[in-house]
Coordinates of C-alpha atoms in Angstrom, one line a residue:
Chain Z
M1 CA 66.7 75.8 102.7
P2 CA 70.0 74.2 103.1
Q3 CA 72.4 75.6 100.6
L4 CA 74.3 73.0 98.5
L5 CA 78.1 73.5 98.9
S6 CA 79.3 70.7 96.7
E7 CA 78.0 67.2 95.2
H8 CA 80.0 64.2 93.9
A9 CA 78.7 61.2 92.2
C10 CA 79.4 58.0 94.1
F11 CA 78.3 54.5 93.7
G12 CA 75.5 55.5 91.2
G13 CA 74.1 57.9 93.8
V14 CA 75.2 61.4 95.0
Q15 CA 77.4 62.6 97.9
R16 CA 76.4 66.2 98.8
F17 CA 77.5 68.8 101.3
Y18 CA 75.2 71.3 102.7
Q19 CA 75.1 74.4 105.0
H20 CA 72.0 75.8 106.6
D21 CA 70.9 78.2 109.3
A22 CA 70.5 75.9 112.4
Q23 CA 67.7 77.1 114.6
A24 CA 68.8 75.0 117.7
I25 CA 72.3 76.4 117.3
G26 CA 71.6 80.0 116.2
L27 CA 74.7 79.6 113.7
P28 CA 75.3 78.0 110.2
M29 CA 75.8 74.3 110.5
K30 CA 77.2 71.9 107.8
F31 CA 76.0 68.4 107.1
S32 CA 76.4 65.6 104.5
V33 CA 74.1 63.7 102.7
Y34 CA 74.5 60.5 100.7
L35 CA 71.5 59.9 98.3
P36 CA 71.4 56.5 97.0
P37 CA 70.8 55.6 93.1
G38 CA 67.2 56.0 92.4
H39 CA 66.2 58.1 95.2
E40 CA 64.0 60.5 93.4
G41 CA 60.3 60.3 94.2
K42 CA 60.8 57.6 96.7
Q43 CA 60.3 57.7 100.6
L44 CA 63.6 55.8 101.4
P45 CA 64.7 55.0 104.9
V46 CA 67.4 57.2 106.4
L47 CA 70.3 56.5 108.9
L48 CA 71.9 59.5 110.8
Y49 CA 75.7 58.9 111.6
L50 CA 77.1 61.0 114.7
A51 CA 80.9 61.2 114.4
G52 CA 83.4 61.4 117.4
L53 CA 85.9 63.9 118.9
T54 CA 87.6 66.2 116.2
C55 CA 85.7 64.9 113.4
T56 CA 83.6 66.9 111.0
E57 CA 80.5 66.2 108.6
E58 CA 83.1 65.0 106.0
T59 CA 84.8 62.4 108.1
F60 CA 82.5 59.4 107.9
M61 CA 81.7 60.1 104.1
T62 CA 85.3 60.0 103.2
K63 CA 86.8 57.4 105.2
A64 CA 84.1 54.8 106.3
G65 CA 83.3 53.3 102.8
A66 CA 79.6 53.2 103.6
Q67 CA 78.1 54.5 100.5
R68 CA 78.7 51.1 98.6
V69 CA 76.4 49.4 100.9
A70 CA 73.8 52.3 101.3
A71 CA 73.6 52.2 97.5
E72 CA 72.8 48.6 97.5
L73 CA 70.3 48.9 100.4
G74 CA 68.7 52.2 99.1
I75 CA 69.4 53.9 102.5
I76 CA 70.0 57.6 102.8
L77 CA 73.1 58.7 104.9
V78 CA 73.4 61.8 106.8
A79 CA 76.3 63.0 108.9
P80 CA 76.2 66.2 111.0
D81 CA 79.1 68.3 112.3
T82 CA 80.3 67.5 115.9
S83 CA 79.7 70.9 117.3
P84 CA 78.7 74.6 116.6
R85 CA 81.6 76.3 114.7
G86 CA 82.6 79.9 115.2
A87 CA 80.4 80.2 118.4
G88 CA 82.9 82.7 119.7
V89 CA 83.2 81.1 123.1
P90 CA 86.6 82.0 124.6
G91 CA 88.9 78.9 124.6
E92 CA 86.4 76.9 122.5
T93 CA 89.2 75.4 120.3
D94 CA 91.9 75.0 123.0
S95 CA 90.8 71.3 123.7
W96 CA 90.3 68.5 121.3
D97 CA 87.8 66.8 123.7
F98 CA 85.6 69.8 124.8
G99 CA 84.2 72.7 122.8
A100 CA 84.6 72.8 119.0
G101 CA 84.5 69.4 117.5
A102 CA 83.2 68.1 120.9
G103 CA 79.5 69.1 121.3
F104 CA 78.8 65.7 123.0
Y105 CA 75.3 65.9 121.6
V106 CA 73.9 67.6 124.8
D107 CA 72.0 71.0 125.0
A108 CA 74.5 72.9 127.2
T109 CA 72.9 74.6 130.4
R110 CA 76.0 76.5 131.5
E111 CA 77.3 79.7 130.5
P112 CA 78.8 80.8 128.0
W113 CA 78.1 77.2 126.2
S114 CA 74.4 77.5 126.5
R115 CA 73.8 79.7 123.8
H116 CA 75.0 77.9 120.8
Y117 CA 76.3 74.3 122.2
R118 CA 72.8 72.7 121.6
M119 CA 73.6 69.5 119.7
Y120 CA 70.9 67.3 121.1
S121 CA 68.2 69.6 119.9
Y122 CA 70.1 70.2 116.7
I123 CA 70.3 66.4 115.7
L124 CA 66.3 66.3 116.1
E125 CA 66.1 69.5 114.0
L126 CA 68.4 68.0 111.3
R127 CA 66.3 64.8 111.4
Q128 CA 63.2 66.7 110.4
L129 CA 65.1 68.8 107.9
V130 CA 66.2 65.4 106.1
M131 CA 62.4 64.3 106.0
R132 CA 61.3 67.5 104.4
E133 CA 64.2 68.3 102.0
F134 CA 65.1 64.6 100.9
G135 CA 61.7 62.9 101.2
A136 CA 63.0 60.4 103.6
D137 CA 60.4 58.1 105.4
P138 CA 59.9 59.5 108.9
A139 CA 58.8 55.9 110.1
R140 CA 62.1 54.4 108.8
C141 CA 64.9 56.4 110.5
G142 CA 67.8 54.8 112.2
I143 CA 70.9 56.4 113.9
F144 CA 74.4 55.1 114.7
G145 CA 77.7 56.7 115.5
H146 CA 81.2 56.3 116.9
S147 CA 82.8 57.0 120.3
M148 CA 81.4 60.4 121.3
G149 CA 78.9 59.9 118.3
G150 CA 78.1 56.4 119.5
H151 CA 77.0 57.9 122.9
G152 CA 75.0 60.4 121.1
A153 CA 73.3 57.9 119.0
L154 CA 72.5 55.4 122.0
M155 CA 71.3 58.2 124.1
L156 CA 69.0 59.9 121.3
A157 CA 67.5 56.6 120.4
L158 CA 66.8 55.5 124.0
R159 CA 65.2 59.1 124.8
N160 CA 63.2 59.1 121.3
P161 CA 62.2 55.6 120.5
E162 CA 59.4 56.8 118.3
L163 CA 61.8 58.7 116.1
F164 CA 64.7 56.2 115.8
R165 CA 63.5 52.7 114.9
S166 CA 67.2 51.2 115.0
V167 CA 70.2 52.2 116.7
S168 CA 73.9 51.0 116.7
A169 CA 77.3 52.2 117.8
F170 CA 81.1 51.8 117.1
A171 CA 82.9 51.7 120.2
P172 CA 80.7 54.2 122.0
I173 CA 81.1 56.1 125.3
A174 CA 78.1 54.2 126.5
A175 CA 78.3 55.3 130.1
P176 CA 79.7 58.9 129.9
T177 CA 78.9 59.8 133.5
R178 CA 81.4 57.2 134.6
C179 CA 84.6 58.1 132.5
P180 CA 86.9 61.2 132.2
W181 CA 85.7 62.3 128.9
G182 CA 82.2 62.4 129.9
E183 CA 82.7 64.0 133.3
K184 CA 85.0 66.8 131.6
A185 CA 82.2 67.4 128.9
F186 CA 79.2 67.0 131.1
G187 CA 80.7 69.2 133.8
G188 CA 81.4 71.9 131.4
Y189 CA 78.2 72.0 129.4
L190 CA 75.8 71.0 132.3
G191 CA 77.4 72.0 135.5
E192 CA 78.4 70.1 138.5
D193 CA 75.0 68.7 139.4
R194 CA 75.3 65.1 138.5
D195 CA 71.4 64.6 138.4
A196 CA 71.4 66.8 135.5
W197 CA 73.8 64.4 133.6
K198 CA 71.3 61.6 133.8
A199 CA 69.2 62.4 130.8
Y200 CA 72.4 62.2 128.6
D201 CA 73.9 59.0 129.8
A202 CA 72.8 55.7 127.6
T203 CA 73.6 53.2 130.4
G204 CA 71.7 55.2 133.0
L205 CA 68.8 55.6 130.7
V206 CA 68.5 51.9 130.5
A207 CA 69.1 51.0 134.1
S208 CA 71.6 51.9 136.9
G209 CA 74.2 50.2 139.2
P210 CA 77.8 50.2 138.8
V211 CA 79.0 47.0 136.8
R212 CA 81.9 46.0 134.8
F213 CA 80.4 46.1 131.4
P214 CA 77.4 48.5 132.4
Q215 CA 75.9 48.4 128.9
E216 CA 75.5 44.7 128.8
A217 CA 74.1 44.2 132.3
A218 CA 72.1 47.2 132.0
C219 CA 70.4 46.0 128.9
R220 CA 69.9 42.4 130.2
A221 CA 68.3 43.7 133.4
A222 CA 66.0 45.9 131.4
G223 CA 65.1 43.4 128.7
Q224 CA 66.4 45.7 126.1
P225 CA 67.8 43.7 123.0
L226 CA 71.5 44.3 122.7
E227 CA 74.0 42.5 120.3
L228 CA 77.5 43.3 121.8
R229 CA 80.5 42.5 119.8
R230 CA 84.1 42.7 120.6
H231 CA 86.8 42.5 117.9
A232 CA 90.2 41.8 119.1
G233 CA 93.1 43.8 117.8
Y234 CA 91.2 46.6 116.3
D235 CA 91.8 50.2 117.3
H236 CA 89.5 53.3 117.6
G237 CA 89.8 54.7 114.3
Y238 CA 88.3 54.4 110.8
Y239 CA 90.3 51.3 109.7
F240 CA 88.1 49.7 112.4
I241 CA 84.8 51.3 111.3
S242 CA 85.3 50.7 107.8
T243 CA 85.8 47.0 108.4
F244 CA 82.5 46.7 110.2
V245 CA 80.4 49.3 108.6
E246 CA 78.8 46.9 106.4
D247 CA 77.5 44.9 109.1
H248 CA 76.0 47.9 110.8
L249 CA 74.2 49.0 107.6
R250 CA 72.6 45.6 106.8
F251 CA 71.4 45.5 110.6
H252 CA 69.8 48.9 110.2
G253 CA 68.5 47.9 106.7
R254 CA 66.8 44.8 108.1
Q255 CA 65.3 46.9 111.2
L256 CA 64.2 49.7 108.8
G257 CA 62.6 47.2 106.4
Chain L
M1 CA 115.0 48.1 107.2
P2 CA 111.8 50.2 107.1
Q3 CA 110.8 51.6 110.4
L4 CA 107.2 50.7 111.4
L5 CA 105.3 54.1 112.3
S6 CA 101.9 52.8 113.0
E7 CA 99.7 49.8 112.4
H8 CA 95.8 49.3 112.4
A9 CA 93.8 46.1 112.2
C10 CA 91.7 46.3 109.1
F11 CA 89.5 43.7 107.3
G12 CA 91.1 41.0 109.2
G13 CA 94.6 42.2 107.9
V14 CA 96.7 45.1 108.9
Q15 CA 97.1 48.6 107.7
R16 CA 100.8 49.7 108.2
F17 CA 102.8 52.8 107.7
Y18 CA 106.4 52.8 107.4
Q19 CA 109.5 55.1 107.0
H20 CA 112.8 54.1 105.4
D21 CA 116.1 55.6 103.9
A22 CA 115.4 55.8 100.2
Q23 CA 118.5 55.4 98.2
A24 CA 117.1 56.7 95.0
I25 CA 115.9 59.9 96.8
G26 CA 118.7 60.3 99.3
L27 CA 116.0 61.2 101.9
P28 CA 113.5 59.3 104.3
M29 CA 110.4 58.4 102.6
K30 CA 107.1 57.2 104.0
F31 CA 104.9 54.5 102.4
S32 CA 101.8 52.4 103.3
V33 CA 101.2 48.7 103.3
Y34 CA 98.0 46.7 103.5
L35 CA 98.7 43.0 104.4
P36 CA 95.6 40.8 103.9
P37 CA 94.6 38.2 106.4
G38 CA 96.7 35.1 106.3
H39 CA 99.7 36.8 104.7
E40 CA 102.3 35.3 106.8
G41 CA 104.5 32.7 105.3
K42 CA 102.7 33.0 101.8
Q43 CA 104.1 34.7 98.6
L44 CA 101.1 36.8 97.7
P45 CA 100.7 39.1 94.7
V46 CA 101.2 42.8 95.3
L47 CA 99.4 45.9 93.8
L48 CA 101.2 49.4 93.9
Y49 CA 99.1 52.5 93.9
L50 CA 100.4 55.8 92.8
A51 CA 98.5 58.8 94.1
G52 CA 97.7 62.1 92.4
L53 CA 98.9 65.7 93.0
T54 CA 98.9 66.9 96.7
C55 CA 98.4 63.3 98.0
T56 CA 100.4 61.4 100.4
E57 CA 101.1 57.6 101.3
E58 CA 97.9 58.0 103.5
T59 CA 95.2 59.2 101.0
F60 CA 94.5 56.0 99.2
M61 CA 94.5 53.9 102.3
T62 CA 92.0 56.2 104.0
K63 CA 89.7 57.2 101.2
A64 CA 89.6 54.4 98.5
G65 CA 87.9 51.6 100.4
A66 CA 90.2 49.1 98.8
Q67 CA 91.3 47.0 101.8
R68 CA 88.0 45.1 101.8
V69 CA 88.5 43.6 98.4
A70 CA 92.3 43.3 98.9
A71 CA 91.5 41.2 102.0
E72 CA 89.1 39.0 100.0
L73 CA 91.5 38.7 97.1
G74 CA 94.6 38.1 99.0
I75 CA 96.4 40.9 97.5
I76 CA 99.2 43.2 99.2
L77 CA 98.5 46.9 98.6
V78 CA 101.4 49.4 98.8
A79 CA 101.1 53.1 98.5
P80 CA 104.3 55.4 98.2
D81 CA 104.3 59.3 99.0
T82 CA 104.1 61.4 95.8
S83 CA 107.3 63.3 96.0
P84 CA 110.3 63.8 98.3
R85 CA 109.6 65.7 101.4
G86 CA 112.0 68.3 102.8
A87 CA 114.6 68.1 100.1
G88 CA 115.1 72.0 100.6
V89 CA 114.7 73.1 97.1
P90 CA 113.8 76.7 97.0
G91 CA 110.1 77.2 96.2
E92 CA 109.3 73.4 96.3
T93 CA 106.1 73.8 98.5
D94 CA 105.0 76.9 96.5
S95 CA 103.0 75.1 93.8
W96 CA 100.3 72.4 94.3
D97 CA 101.2 70.9 90.9
F98 CA 105.2 71.0 90.9
G99 CA 107.6 70.2 93.7
A100 CA 106.5 68.7 97.0
G101 CA 103.2 66.3 96.4
A102 CA 104.2 66.5 92.7
G103 CA 107.1 64.4 91.7
F104 CA 105.4 63.1 88.6
Y105 CA 107.2 59.9 88.9
V106 CA 110.2 61.1 86.8
D107 CA 113.9 61.2 87.5
A108 CA 114.7 65.0 87.5
T109 CA 117.8 65.9 85.3
R110 CA 117.6 69.5 86.0
E111 CA 119.0 71.3 88.9
P112 CA 118.2 71.7 91.7
W113 CA 115.5 69.0 91.3
S114 CA 117.8 66.2 90.3
R115 CA 119.4 65.5 93.6
H116 CA 116.3 64.3 95.3
Y117 CA 113.5 64.3 92.9
R118 CA 114.0 60.9 91.5
M119 CA 110.4 59.1 91.8
Y120 CA 110.9 56.9 88.9
S121 CA 113.9 55.2 90.4
Y122 CA 112.3 55.2 93.8
I123 CA 109.2 53.5 92.8
L124 CA 111.3 50.6 91.5
E125 CA 113.2 50.5 94.7
L126 CA 110.3 50.3 96.6
R127 CA 109.0 47.5 94.6
Q128 CA 112.2 45.6 95.5
L129 CA 111.9 46.4 99.1
V130 CA 108.3 45.0 99.2
M131 CA 109.2 41.9 97.8
R132 CA 112.2 41.5 100.3
E133 CA 110.5 42.9 103.5
F134 CA 106.7 41.5 102.9
G135 CA 107.5 38.2 100.9
A136 CA 105.4 39.3 98.0
D137 CA 105.6 37.4 94.7
P138 CA 108.0 39.2 92.2
A139 CA 106.2 37.5 89.5
R140 CA 102.8 38.7 90.5
C141 CA 103.1 42.4 90.8
G142 CA 100.7 44.9 89.4
I143 CA 100.4 48.7 89.4
F144 CA 97.8 51.3 89.3
G145 CA 97.2 55.0 90.1
H146 CA 95.1 58.2 89.9
S147 CA 95.6 61.2 87.8
M148 CA 99.4 62.3 88.0
G149 CA 99.7 58.5 89.5
G150 CA 97.8 57.0 86.8
H151 CA 100.4 58.6 84.5
G152 CA 103.1 56.9 86.7
A153 CA 101.4 53.6 86.6
L154 CA 101.1 53.4 82.8
M155 CA 104.5 54.7 82.1
L156 CA 106.3 52.5 84.6
A157 CA 104.6 49.5 83.4
L158 CA 105.1 50.2 79.7
R159 CA 108.7 50.7 80.3
N160 CA 109.1 47.7 82.6
P161 CA 106.8 45.0 81.4
E162 CA 109.0 42.3 83.0
L163 CA 108.3 43.9 86.6
F164 CA 104.5 44.6 86.2
R165 CA 102.3 42.1 84.9
S166 CA 99.1 44.3 85.2
V167 CA 98.4 47.9 85.0
S168 CA 95.2 50.1 85.4
A169 CA 94.6 53.9 86.0
F170 CA 91.8 56.1 87.2
A171 CA 91.6 59.2 85.0
P172 CA 95.3 59.2 84.3
I173 CA 97.4 62.0 82.7
A174 CA 97.9 59.6 79.9
A175 CA 99.7 62.1 77.5
P176 CA 101.5 64.4 79.9
T177 CA 103.7 65.9 77.0
R178 CA 100.4 67.3 75.4
C179 CA 98.9 69.1 78.6
P180 CA 99.7 72.0 80.8
W181 CA 100.3 69.8 83.9
G182 CA 102.7 67.6 82.0
E183 CA 104.4 70.4 80.2
K184 CA 105.1 72.3 83.6
A185 CA 106.2 69.3 85.3
F186 CA 108.5 67.8 82.7
G187 CA 109.8 71.2 81.7
G188 CA 110.7 71.8 85.2
Y189 CA 112.2 68.4 86.1
L190 CA 113.7 67.4 82.7
G191 CA 114.3 70.8 80.9
E192 CA 113.2 72.1 77.7
D193 CA 114.4 69.5 75.4
R194 CA 111.2 67.6 74.6
D195 CA 113.0 64.6 73.4
A196 CA 113.9 63.8 77.0
W197 CA 110.2 64.0 77.8
K198 CA 109.2 60.9 75.7
A199 CA 110.5 58.3 78.2
Y200 CA 107.9 59.4 80.5
D201 CA 105.0 59.9 78.2
A202 CA 102.6 56.6 78.2
T203 CA 100.8 57.5 75.0
G204 CA 104.2 58.1 73.4
L205 CA 105.6 55.0 74.7
V206 CA 102.8 53.1 73.0
A207 CA 102.8 55.0 69.6
S208 CA 103.1 58.5 68.4
G209 CA 100.8 61.0 66.4
P210 CA 98.3 63.5 67.6
V211 CA 94.7 62.2 67.8
R212 CA 91.7 63.1 69.9
F213 CA 91.8 60.3 72.4
P214 CA 95.4 59.4 72.1
Q215 CA 95.7 56.5 74.4
E216 CA 92.9 54.6 72.8
A217 CA 94.1 55.2 69.1
A218 CA 97.7 54.5 70.1
C219 CA 96.7 51.5 71.8
R220 CA 94.7 50.2 68.8
A221 CA 97.5 51.1 66.4
A222 CA 100.1 49.2 68.4
G223 CA 98.0 46.2 69.4
Q224 CA 98.1 47.0 73.0
P225 CA 95.1 45.5 74.7
L226 CA 93.0 48.4 76.5
E227 CA 89.8 48.5 78.3
L228 CA 88.8 52.1 78.3
R229 CA 85.8 53.1 80.5
R230 CA 83.9 56.4 80.7
H231 CA 81.6 57.2 83.7
A232 CA 79.2 60.0 83.2
G233 CA 78.9 62.6 86.0
Y234 CA 81.9 61.4 88.1
D235 CA 84.5 63.8 89.1
H236 CA 88.2 63.5 89.7
G237 CA 88.2 62.7 93.5
Y238 CA 88.0 59.8 95.8
Y239 CA 84.1 59.4 95.6
F240 CA 84.8 58.5 92.0
I241 CA 87.8 56.2 92.9
S242 CA 86.0 54.4 95.7
T243 CA 83.1 53.7 93.4
F244 CA 85.3 51.8 90.8
V245 CA 88.2 50.5 93.0
E246 CA 86.7 47.0 93.3
D247 CA 86.6 46.8 89.6
H248 CA 90.2 47.6 89.2
L249 CA 91.2 45.3 92.2
R250 CA 89.4 42.4 90.6
F251 CA 91.0 43.1 87.1
H252 CA 94.3 42.9 88.7
G253 CA 93.4 39.8 90.8
R254 CA 92.6 38.0 87.6
Q255 CA 95.8 39.2 85.7
L256 CA 98.0 38.3 88.8
G257 CA 96.4 34.9 89.3

């Protein structure tokens, strides 16, 4: 049973923060849930949001302004933390892009990270918990995220199409095996054997081959529907996300029915 | 000339953060401005937002979700900090409700606060700066705020009806001379002579007499138009503000024409 930490009325629904004993992590984890108005006794669609480096379960709920549209569409929003906290791995808080706040949604296989840094399994565990605790509809679950969390969303959806009916991402790390952030994280969590990285690379999961915009070409080659948008002048932060979050929610709303 | 610290595209406009040498304060002050799309070369209406205890010039812009509606309505948003910073007054950061982050929008008359803690004059200075630097329309300036900032907005508008054409507040400290927060702050900044407090008490500025809901009764007695809304279940934070900020912006949009 997750423990309720706080709740706040918001757009006619309720914004809640929980802590629970996460089996996949072996430590307590926090997450946030937005329940839209009239959620009681209904099987509503649910949308998981995976945040980026340095974020917590609170970031999206305070900065994105998503609850307004979720309330209108009747969608439950769920945001996990971005890594285990207090795992006690030496140096885990030394880097902003590796360790605490930077779990990269993989199950680490390298010591000493492999004991607790198992965010891939944790997201699937949290999905199950949300179905059980909040009566969400397992057939209508989507996932999205930003940056590191965009990587997580794309990768989790591609590997589990039966669990996630819709996916979108803001400025995702779409090809983590081909950029310094991903190389640092995957090397650290998974070791130097790059074959082991493939299961966590969204672009690789769709297709292979080095191209300028790998996600676009890979999707075209594989027949994977993709709507790729570029917005001139916007940066990588939540002023960008808040501007376009409504578009993402309405996309998921259509997909989740 | 204010110094641009950062800028971020947001809802087709731009979110900016500035620092400038504030004459009224005698120290550098930071403030934030949201410029809606198409602001160049236009005299747009402007809305000042005064934040509550512990907040900064960033709080409203990151948490309230107001830029979406300001972009639609073509209103410039401006948010100052809530006190001088680094004034060097002994103990100024010891309390969350007095000193740094808690300027209460008064001009302090008591030593040692009176040198820098002059937020009343500063808000009027910032209003002038905004007209000059961003070409805002001086005839179409509104003000609103939250909690301590709601007190500030009501009080400033009542004392300067020629400068502020519209005013609204979220859960304001509407009668600060009659509650512990206001008594602590006004005693500290203005001294023990309660006559000196009257110029900063919104309810007192409308009328006088102890009543249960002083703001409502005072406004009725004085013929001051008031729309007073109560929202069951909401708390004092930004999940509350984000829920109702659109209503406030549309109210100001109508008043400012």
